[in-house]
PDB file of C-alpha atoms and ligand atoms in Angstrom:
ATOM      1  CA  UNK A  50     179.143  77.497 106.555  1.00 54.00           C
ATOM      2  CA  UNK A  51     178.841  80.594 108.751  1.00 63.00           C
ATOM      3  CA  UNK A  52     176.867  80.671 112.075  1.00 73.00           C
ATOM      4  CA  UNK A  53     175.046  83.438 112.657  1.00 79.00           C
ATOM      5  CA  UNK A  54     175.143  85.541 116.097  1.00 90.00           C
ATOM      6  CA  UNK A  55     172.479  85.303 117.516  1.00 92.00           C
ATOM      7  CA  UNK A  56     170.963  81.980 117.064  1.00 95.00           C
ATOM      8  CA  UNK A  57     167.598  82.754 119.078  1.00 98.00           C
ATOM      9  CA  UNK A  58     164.165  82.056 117.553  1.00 98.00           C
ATOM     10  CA  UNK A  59     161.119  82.955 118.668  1.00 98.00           C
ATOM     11  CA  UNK A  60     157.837  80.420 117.731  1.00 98.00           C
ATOM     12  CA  UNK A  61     154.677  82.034 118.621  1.00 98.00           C
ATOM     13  CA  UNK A  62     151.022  80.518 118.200  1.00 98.00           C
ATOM     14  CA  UNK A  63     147.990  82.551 118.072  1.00 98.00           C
ATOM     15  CA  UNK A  64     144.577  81.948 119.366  1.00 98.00           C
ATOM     16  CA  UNK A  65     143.318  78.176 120.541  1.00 97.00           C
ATOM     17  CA  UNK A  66     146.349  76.768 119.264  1.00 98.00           C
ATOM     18  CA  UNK A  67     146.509  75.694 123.129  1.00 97.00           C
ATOM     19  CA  UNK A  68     144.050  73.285 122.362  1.00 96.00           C
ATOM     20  CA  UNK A  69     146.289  71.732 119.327  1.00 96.00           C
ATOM     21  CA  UNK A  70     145.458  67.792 119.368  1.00 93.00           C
ATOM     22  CA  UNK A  71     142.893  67.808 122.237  1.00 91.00           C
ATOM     23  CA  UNK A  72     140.303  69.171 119.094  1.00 85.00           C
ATOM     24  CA  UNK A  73     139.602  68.481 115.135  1.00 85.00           C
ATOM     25  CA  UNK A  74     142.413  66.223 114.907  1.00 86.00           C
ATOM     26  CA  UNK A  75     141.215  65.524 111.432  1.00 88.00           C
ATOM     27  CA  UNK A  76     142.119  69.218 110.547  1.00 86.00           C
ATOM     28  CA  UNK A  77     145.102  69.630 112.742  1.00 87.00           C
ATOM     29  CA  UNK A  78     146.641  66.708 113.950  1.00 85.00           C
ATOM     30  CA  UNK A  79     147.130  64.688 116.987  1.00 91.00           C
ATOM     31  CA  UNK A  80     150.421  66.303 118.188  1.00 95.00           C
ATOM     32  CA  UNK A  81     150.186  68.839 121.344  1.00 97.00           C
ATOM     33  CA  UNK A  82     151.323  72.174 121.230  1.00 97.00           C
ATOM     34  CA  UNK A  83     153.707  70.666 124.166  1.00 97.00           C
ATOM     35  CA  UNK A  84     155.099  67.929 121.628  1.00 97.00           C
ATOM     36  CA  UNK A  85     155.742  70.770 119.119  1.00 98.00           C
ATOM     37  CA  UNK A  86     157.485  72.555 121.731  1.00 98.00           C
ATOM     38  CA  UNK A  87     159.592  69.592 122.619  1.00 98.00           C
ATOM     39  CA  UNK A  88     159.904  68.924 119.094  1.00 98.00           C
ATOM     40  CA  UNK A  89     161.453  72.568 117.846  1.00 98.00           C
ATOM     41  CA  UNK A  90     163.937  72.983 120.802  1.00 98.00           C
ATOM     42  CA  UNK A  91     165.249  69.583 120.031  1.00 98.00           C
ATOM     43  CA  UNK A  92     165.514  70.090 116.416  1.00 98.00           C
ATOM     44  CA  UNK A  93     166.775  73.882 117.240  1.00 98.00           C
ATOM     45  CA  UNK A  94     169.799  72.067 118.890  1.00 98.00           C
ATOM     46  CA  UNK A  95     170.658  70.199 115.918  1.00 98.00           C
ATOM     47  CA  UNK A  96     170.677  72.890 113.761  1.00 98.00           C
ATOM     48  CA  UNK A  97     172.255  74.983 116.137  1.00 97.00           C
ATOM     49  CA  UNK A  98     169.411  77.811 117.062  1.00 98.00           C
ATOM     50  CA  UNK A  99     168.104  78.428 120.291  1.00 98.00           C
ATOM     51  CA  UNK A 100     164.455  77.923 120.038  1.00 98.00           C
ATOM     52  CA  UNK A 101     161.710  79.424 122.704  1.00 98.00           C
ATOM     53  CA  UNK A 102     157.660  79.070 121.663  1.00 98.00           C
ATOM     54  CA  UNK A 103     154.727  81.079 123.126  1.00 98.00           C
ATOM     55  CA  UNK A 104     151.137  81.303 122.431  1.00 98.00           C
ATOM     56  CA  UNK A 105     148.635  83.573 123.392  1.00 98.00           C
ATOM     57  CA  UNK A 106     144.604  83.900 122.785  1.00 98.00           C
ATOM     58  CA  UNK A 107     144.783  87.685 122.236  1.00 98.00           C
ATOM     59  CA  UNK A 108     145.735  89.816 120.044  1.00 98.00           C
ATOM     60  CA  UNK A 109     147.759  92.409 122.568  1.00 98.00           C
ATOM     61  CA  UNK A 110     149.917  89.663 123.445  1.00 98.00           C
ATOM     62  CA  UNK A 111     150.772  88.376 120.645  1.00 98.00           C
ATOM     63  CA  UNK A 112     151.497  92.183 119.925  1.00 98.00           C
ATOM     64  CA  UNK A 113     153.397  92.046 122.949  1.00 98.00           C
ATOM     65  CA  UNK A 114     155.601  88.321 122.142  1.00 98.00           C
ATOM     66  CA  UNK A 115     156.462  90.520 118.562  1.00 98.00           C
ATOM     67  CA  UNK A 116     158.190  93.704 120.361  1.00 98.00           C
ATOM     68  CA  UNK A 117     159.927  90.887 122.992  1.00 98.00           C
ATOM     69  CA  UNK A 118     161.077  89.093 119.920  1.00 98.00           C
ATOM     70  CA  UNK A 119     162.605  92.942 118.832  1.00 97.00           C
ATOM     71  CA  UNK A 120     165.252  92.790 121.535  1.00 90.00           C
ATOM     72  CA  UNK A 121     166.760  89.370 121.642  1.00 97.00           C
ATOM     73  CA  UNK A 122     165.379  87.292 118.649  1.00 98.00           C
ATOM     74  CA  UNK A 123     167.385  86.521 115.392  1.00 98.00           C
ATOM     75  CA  UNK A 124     163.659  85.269 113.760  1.00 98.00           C
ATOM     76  CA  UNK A 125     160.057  84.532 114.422  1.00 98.00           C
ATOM     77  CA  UNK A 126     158.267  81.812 112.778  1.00 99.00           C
ATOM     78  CA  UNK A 127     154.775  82.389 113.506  1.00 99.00           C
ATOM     79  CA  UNK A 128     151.054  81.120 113.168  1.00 98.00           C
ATOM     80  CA  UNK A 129     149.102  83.703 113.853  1.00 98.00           C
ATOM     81  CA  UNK A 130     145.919  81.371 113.593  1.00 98.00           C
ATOM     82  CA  UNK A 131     142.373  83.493 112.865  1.00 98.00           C
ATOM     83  CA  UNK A 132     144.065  86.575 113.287  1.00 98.00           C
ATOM     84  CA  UNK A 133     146.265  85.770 110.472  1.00 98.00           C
ATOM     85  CA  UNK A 134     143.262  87.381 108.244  1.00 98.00           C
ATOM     86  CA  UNK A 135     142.378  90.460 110.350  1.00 98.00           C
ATOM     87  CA  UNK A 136     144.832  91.814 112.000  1.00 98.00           C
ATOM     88  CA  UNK A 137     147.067  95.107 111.499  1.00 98.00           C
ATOM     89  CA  UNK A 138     148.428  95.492 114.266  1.00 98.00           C
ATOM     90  CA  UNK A 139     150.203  91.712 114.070  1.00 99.00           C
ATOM     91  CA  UNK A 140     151.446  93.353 110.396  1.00 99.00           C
ATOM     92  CA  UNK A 141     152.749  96.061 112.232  1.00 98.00           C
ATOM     93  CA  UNK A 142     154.585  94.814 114.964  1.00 98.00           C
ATOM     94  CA  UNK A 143     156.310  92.339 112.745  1.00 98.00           C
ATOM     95  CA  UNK A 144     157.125  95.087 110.178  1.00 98.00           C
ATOM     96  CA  UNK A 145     159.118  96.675 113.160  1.00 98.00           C
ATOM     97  CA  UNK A 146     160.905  93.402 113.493  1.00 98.00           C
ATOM     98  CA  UNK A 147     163.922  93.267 111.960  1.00 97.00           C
ATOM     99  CA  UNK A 148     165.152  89.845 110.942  1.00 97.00           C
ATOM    100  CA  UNK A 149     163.787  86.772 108.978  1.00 98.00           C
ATOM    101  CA  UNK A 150     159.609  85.876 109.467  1.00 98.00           C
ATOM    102  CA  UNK A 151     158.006  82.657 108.540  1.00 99.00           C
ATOM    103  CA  UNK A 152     154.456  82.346 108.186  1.00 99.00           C
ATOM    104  CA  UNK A 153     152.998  78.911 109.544  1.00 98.00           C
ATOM    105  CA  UNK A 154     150.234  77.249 108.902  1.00 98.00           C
ATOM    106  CA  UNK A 155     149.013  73.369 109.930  1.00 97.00           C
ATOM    107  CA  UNK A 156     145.618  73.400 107.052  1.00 97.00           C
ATOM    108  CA  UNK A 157     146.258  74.137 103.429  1.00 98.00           C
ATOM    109  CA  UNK A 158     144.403  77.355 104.078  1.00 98.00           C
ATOM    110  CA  UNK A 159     143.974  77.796 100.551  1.00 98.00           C
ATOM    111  CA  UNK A 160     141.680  74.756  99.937  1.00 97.00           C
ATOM    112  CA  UNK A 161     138.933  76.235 102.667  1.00 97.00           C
ATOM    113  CA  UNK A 162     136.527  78.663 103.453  1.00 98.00           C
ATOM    114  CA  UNK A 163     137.433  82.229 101.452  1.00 98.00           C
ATOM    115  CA  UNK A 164     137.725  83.874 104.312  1.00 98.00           C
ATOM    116  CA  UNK A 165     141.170  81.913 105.275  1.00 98.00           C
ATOM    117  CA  UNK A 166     142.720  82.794 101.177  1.00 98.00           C
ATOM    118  CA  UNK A 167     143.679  86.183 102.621  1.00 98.00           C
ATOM    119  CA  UNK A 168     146.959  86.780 104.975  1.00 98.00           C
ATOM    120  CA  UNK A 169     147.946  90.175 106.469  1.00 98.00           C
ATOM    121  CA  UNK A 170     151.100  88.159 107.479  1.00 98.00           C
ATOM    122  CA  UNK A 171     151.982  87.312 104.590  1.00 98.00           C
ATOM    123  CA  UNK A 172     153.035  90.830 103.483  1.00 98.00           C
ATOM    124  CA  UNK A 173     155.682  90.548 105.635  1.00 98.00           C
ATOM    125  CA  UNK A 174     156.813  87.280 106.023  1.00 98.00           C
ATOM    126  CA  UNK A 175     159.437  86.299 103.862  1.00 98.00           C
ATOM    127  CA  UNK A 176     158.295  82.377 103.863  1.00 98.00           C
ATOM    128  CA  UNK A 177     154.950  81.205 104.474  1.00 98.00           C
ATOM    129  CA  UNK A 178     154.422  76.809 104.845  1.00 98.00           C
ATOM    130  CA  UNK A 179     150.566  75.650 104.940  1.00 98.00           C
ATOM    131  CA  UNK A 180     149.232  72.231 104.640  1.00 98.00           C
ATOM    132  CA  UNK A 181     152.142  70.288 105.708  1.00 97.00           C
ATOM    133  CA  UNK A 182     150.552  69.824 109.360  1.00 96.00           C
ATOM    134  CA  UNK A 183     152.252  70.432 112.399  1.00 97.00           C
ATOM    135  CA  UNK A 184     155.593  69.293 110.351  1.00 97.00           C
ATOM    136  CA  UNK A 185     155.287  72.894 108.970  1.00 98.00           C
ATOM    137  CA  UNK A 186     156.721  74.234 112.112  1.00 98.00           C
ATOM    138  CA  UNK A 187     160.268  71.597 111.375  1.00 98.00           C
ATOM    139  CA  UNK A 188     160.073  73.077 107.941  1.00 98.00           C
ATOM    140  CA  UNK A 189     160.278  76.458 108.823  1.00 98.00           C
ATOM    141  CA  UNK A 190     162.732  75.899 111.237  1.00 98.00           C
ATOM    142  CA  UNK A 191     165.110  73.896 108.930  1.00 98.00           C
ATOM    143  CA  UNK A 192     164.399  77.059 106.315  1.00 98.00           C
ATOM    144  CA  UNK A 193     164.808  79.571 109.342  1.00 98.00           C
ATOM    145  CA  UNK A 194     168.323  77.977 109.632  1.00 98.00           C
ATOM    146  CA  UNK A 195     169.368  78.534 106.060  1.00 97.00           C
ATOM    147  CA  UNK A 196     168.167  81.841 106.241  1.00 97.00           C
ATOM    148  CA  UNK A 197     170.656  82.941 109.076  1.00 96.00           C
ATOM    149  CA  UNK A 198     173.553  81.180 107.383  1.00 93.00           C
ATOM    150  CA  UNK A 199     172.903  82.596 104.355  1.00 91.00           C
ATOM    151  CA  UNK A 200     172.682  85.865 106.260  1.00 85.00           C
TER     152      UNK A 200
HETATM  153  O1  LIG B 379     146.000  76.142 109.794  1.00 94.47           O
HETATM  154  C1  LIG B 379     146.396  76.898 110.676  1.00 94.47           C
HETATM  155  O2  LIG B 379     147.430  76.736 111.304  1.00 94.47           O
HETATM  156  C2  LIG B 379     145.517  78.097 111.076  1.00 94.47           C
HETATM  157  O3  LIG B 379     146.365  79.192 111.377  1.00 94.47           O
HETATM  158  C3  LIG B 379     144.751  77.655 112.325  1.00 94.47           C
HETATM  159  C4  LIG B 379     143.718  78.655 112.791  1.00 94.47           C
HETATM  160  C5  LIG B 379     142.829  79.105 111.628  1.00 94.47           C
HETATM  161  O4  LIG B 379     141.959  80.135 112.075  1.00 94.47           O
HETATM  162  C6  LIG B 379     143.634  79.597 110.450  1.00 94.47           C
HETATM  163  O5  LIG B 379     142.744  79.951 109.410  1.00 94.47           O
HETATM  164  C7  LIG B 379     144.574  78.513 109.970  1.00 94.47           C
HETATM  165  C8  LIG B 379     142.828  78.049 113.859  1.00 94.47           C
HETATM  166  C9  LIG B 379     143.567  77.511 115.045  1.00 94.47           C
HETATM  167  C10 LIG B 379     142.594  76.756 115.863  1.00 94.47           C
HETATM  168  O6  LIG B 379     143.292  75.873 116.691  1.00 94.47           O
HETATM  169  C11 LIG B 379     142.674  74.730 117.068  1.00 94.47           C
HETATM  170  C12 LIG B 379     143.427  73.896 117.852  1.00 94.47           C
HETATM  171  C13 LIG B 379     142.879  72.698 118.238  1.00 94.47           C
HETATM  172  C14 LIG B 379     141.620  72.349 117.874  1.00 94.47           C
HETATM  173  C15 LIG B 379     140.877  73.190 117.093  1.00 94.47           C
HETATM  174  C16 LIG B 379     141.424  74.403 116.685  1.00 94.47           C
END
């Protein structure tokens, strides 16, 4: 198998996903965005990526995290959170982003309120996981390195 380059990938976290397992465990599990953190750069090692995660409550930055990603990131696996359904500007900045983006989310989005059915994401991410819990962000990252071998 061939390793890719650059083996850097970028996990960002939209709004209140700060507050991951301190709140509605029921919906989103009991781990901390810490022990997903811990998690992904241990599991980055074994597949041999080099794995940094952010999060930010606002829009901008997330905005922001998306044009960092530009300069030294082989892929971003995000989860967006609420503004996965209303914002543009998240579209945009990925769409200027050049390699592979996965699409995370923790709830099965599809089995809730309407308003959660429809991504903005999604029309540029070329994987999206929901409903497999916080596992969804190994998933991605296992799929993230097939991706960049494949590449
Ligand atoms: O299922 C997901 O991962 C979501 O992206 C989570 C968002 C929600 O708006 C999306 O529709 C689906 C909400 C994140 C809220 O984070 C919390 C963290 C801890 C406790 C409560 C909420």
């Amino acid at each position: 198998m061939k390793r890719p380059e650059n083996t850097r990938i970028h996990i960002l976290n939209g709004p209140n996903l700060n507050l991951l397992g301190k709140r509605e465990p029921e919906i989103y599990g009991a781990r901390t965005l810490a022990d997903i953190e811990a998690d992904s750069i241990a599991l980055g090692r074994d597949l041999g990526l080099d794995v940094a995660l952010f999060q930010s409550n606002h829009e901008g930055g997330i905005v922001d995290q998306i044009h960092d990603a530009r300069d030294v990131a082989a892929g971003i696996i995000i989860n967006p959170a609420a503004y996965t359904h209303t914002s543009i500007a998240i579209l945009d900045a990925l769409s200027m982003f050049d390699g592979p983006v996965i699409e995370v989310h923790i709830s099965q989005v599809h089995k809730r309120e309407t308003f959660r059915h429809h991504s903005y994401v999604s029309l540029r991410a070329d994987a999206v996981i929901a409903g497999c819990g916080t596992h969804g962000y190994t998933l991605a990252l296992h799929h993230m390195a097939q991706l960049l071998n494949d590449a």
